[in-house]
């Protein structure tokens, strides 16, 4: 004769029910949570100095709900908000940049108002990049 305690019988009966409840409770939360784990408007920004083989790359995660993640987050988020998240739509500043070729590649990927963002552009130098992208890629200061 096999002895089984009441606690063992109760656990074996409740375990499947608990698993079903856990699975049912987690399904809606997983469906509504973003797959990348970041909510709101965000961009991962990198700036690479030199040619494509260069290892001089700096990067940061810019979060805009609330602004955080880089030295000029509030300004960068405001510029992106005014441009609808389109970096190319940020108004260029009227500055005179030196005619020195020191290429800088700016890259951003992320999400703005639920739409994916993937931006990559190489500028002749850092001054030209700053003139066209405002505070968004101001990672050095």
Short mmCIF file of C-alpha atoms in Angstrom, two decimals:
data_model
loop_
_atom_site.label_atom_id
_atom_site.label_comp_id
_atom_site.label_asym_id
_atom_site.label_seq_id
_atom_site.Cartn_x
_atom_site.Cartn_y
_atom_site.Cartn_z
CA UNK A 1 0.00 0.00 0.00
CA UNK A 2 1.32 3.46 -0.93
CA UNK A 3 0.98 6.32 1.52
CA UNK A 4 0.18 9.77 0.06
CA UNK A 5 -0.30 12.76 2.31
CA UNK A 6 -3.21 15.15 1.92
CA UNK A 7 -0.74 17.97 1.21
CA UNK A 8 0.77 16.05 -1.72
CA UNK A 9 -2.68 15.35 -3.18
CA UNK A 10 -3.69 19.00 -2.72
CA UNK A 11 -0.46 20.28 -4.40
CA UNK A 12 -0.83 17.93 -7.35
CA UNK A 13 -4.43 19.06 -7.83
CA UNK A 14 -3.67 22.78 -7.48
CA UNK A 15 -0.50 22.91 -9.58
CA UNK A 16 -2.20 22.58 -13.00
CA UNK A 17 -4.85 25.11 -12.00
CA UNK A 18 -2.20 27.58 -10.83
CA UNK A 19 -0.23 27.19 -14.07
CA UNK A 20 -3.35 27.86 -16.14
CA UNK A 21 -4.12 30.99 -14.11
CA UNK A 22 -0.54 32.21 -14.42
CA UNK A 23 -0.51 31.67 -18.17
CA UNK A 24 -3.86 33.41 -18.58
CA UNK A 25 -2.74 36.35 -16.46
CA UNK A 26 0.52 36.84 -18.32
CA UNK A 27 -0.75 36.62 -21.88
CA UNK A 28 -2.34 40.10 -22.03
CA UNK A 29 0.66 41.71 -20.30
CA UNK A 30 3.06 40.20 -22.84
CA UNK A 31 0.88 41.24 -25.74
CA UNK A 32 0.81 44.89 -24.63
CA UNK A 33 4.46 45.19 -23.57
CA UNK A 34 6.90 46.38 -26.23
CA UNK A 35 9.21 43.65 -27.46
CA UNK A 36 12.33 45.72 -26.80
CA UNK A 37 11.48 46.50 -23.17
CA UNK A 38 11.49 50.31 -23.57
CA UNK A 39 8.23 52.24 -23.55
CA UNK A 40 7.62 55.60 -25.18
CA UNK A 41 9.79 57.43 -27.67
CA UNK A 42 13.41 56.23 -27.72
CA UNK A 43 16.43 56.19 -30.00
CA UNK A 44 19.76 54.44 -29.70
CA UNK A 45 22.23 57.00 -31.08
CA UNK A 46 25.77 56.43 -32.26
CA UNK A 47 28.39 58.74 -33.74
CA UNK A 48 31.39 57.25 -35.51
CA UNK A 49 34.35 59.45 -36.35
CA UNK A 50 36.45 58.49 -39.36
CA UNK A 51 35.67 56.01 -42.11
CA UNK A 52 33.49 52.92 -41.80
CA UNK A 53 36.40 50.85 -40.45
CA UNK A 54 36.92 53.22 -37.52
CA UNK A 55 36.48 52.02 -33.99
CA UNK A 56 35.90 55.53 -32.61
CA UNK A 57 32.19 55.11 -31.94
CA UNK A 58 30.21 56.66 -29.12
CA UNK A 59 26.63 55.82 -28.33
CA UNK A 60 23.79 56.35 -25.90
CA UNK A 61 20.13 55.54 -25.43
CA UNK A 62 17.93 58.63 -25.66
CA UNK A 63 14.62 58.27 -23.85
CA UNK A 64 11.98 60.97 -24.25
CA UNK A 65 9.23 59.98 -21.80
CA UNK A 66 10.70 61.67 -19.65
CA UNK A 67 13.85 62.99 -21.37
CA UNK A 68 16.96 61.17 -20.18
CA UNK A 69 19.96 59.26 -21.43
CA UNK A 70 22.29 61.91 -22.80
CA UNK A 71 23.66 65.30 -21.83
CA UNK A 72 21.11 67.27 -23.88
CA UNK A 73 18.14 64.90 -23.63
CA UNK A 74 15.48 67.58 -23.06
CA UNK A 75 16.66 69.67 -26.02
CA UNK A 76 17.07 66.63 -28.30
CA UNK A 77 13.59 65.33 -27.42
CA UNK A 78 12.09 68.78 -28.03
CA UNK A 79 13.77 69.01 -31.46
CA UNK A 80 12.61 65.52 -32.37
CA UNK A 81 9.10 66.29 -31.16
CA UNK A 82 8.92 69.43 -33.31
CA UNK A 83 10.15 67.40 -36.30
CA UNK A 84 7.73 64.52 -35.72
CA UNK A 85 10.61 62.17 -34.96
CA UNK A 86 12.15 62.73 -38.41
CA UNK A 87 15.80 63.71 -37.93
CA UNK A 88 16.01 64.98 -41.52
CA UNK A 89 13.17 67.43 -40.72
CA UNK A 90 15.15 69.18 -37.95
CA UNK A 91 15.81 72.70 -39.29
CA UNK A 92 19.47 73.25 -40.19
CA UNK A 93 21.28 75.98 -38.31
CA UNK A 94 22.83 78.77 -40.34
CA UNK A 95 26.44 78.28 -39.22
CA UNK A 96 29.68 78.51 -41.14
CA UNK A 97 31.56 75.22 -40.86
CA UNK A 98 35.22 74.78 -41.83
CA UNK A 99 35.89 73.00 -45.09
CA UNK A 100 37.90 70.26 -43.40
CA UNK A 101 37.09 66.69 -44.33
CA UNK A 102 36.84 64.66 -41.14
CA UNK A 103 33.88 62.33 -41.77
CA UNK A 104 31.36 61.63 -39.04
CA UNK A 105 28.57 59.07 -39.36
CA UNK A 106 25.43 59.54 -37.30
CA UNK A 107 23.14 56.55 -36.78
CA UNK A 108 19.86 56.32 -34.90
CA UNK A 109 17.47 53.45 -34.54
CA UNK A 110 14.49 53.13 -32.28
CA UNK A 111 10.85 54.07 -32.12
CA UNK A 112 8.96 57.36 -32.29
CA UNK A 113 5.19 57.49 -31.71
CA UNK A 114 5.01 53.75 -32.40
CA UNK A 115 6.86 53.99 -35.74
CA UNK A 116 10.31 52.51 -36.29
CA UNK A 117 13.18 54.94 -36.86
CA UNK A 118 16.34 54.03 -38.74
CA UNK A 119 18.55 56.97 -39.69
CA UNK A 120 22.12 56.89 -40.99
CA UNK A 121 24.01 59.75 -42.59
CA UNK A 122 27.67 60.61 -43.04
CA UNK A 123 28.60 64.29 -42.73
CA UNK A 124 31.85 65.92 -43.85
CA UNK A 125 32.69 66.88 -40.24
CA UNK A 126 31.22 67.29 -36.77
CA UNK A 127 30.24 70.91 -37.36
CA UNK A 128 28.11 69.94 -40.38
CA UNK A 129 26.51 67.12 -38.38
CA UNK A 130 25.64 69.48 -35.51
CA UNK A 131 24.25 72.07 -37.93
CA UNK A 132 21.88 69.51 -39.47
CA UNK A 133 20.90 67.42 -36.45
CA UNK A 134 20.86 69.94 -33.59
CA UNK A 135 21.29 68.41 -30.15
CA UNK A 136 20.25 64.89 -31.15
CA UNK A 137 23.80 63.65 -31.82
CA UNK A 138 25.55 65.98 -29.32
CA UNK A 139 27.06 63.02 -27.44
CA UNK A 140 30.51 64.45 -26.70
CA UNK A 141 29.43 67.24 -24.39
#
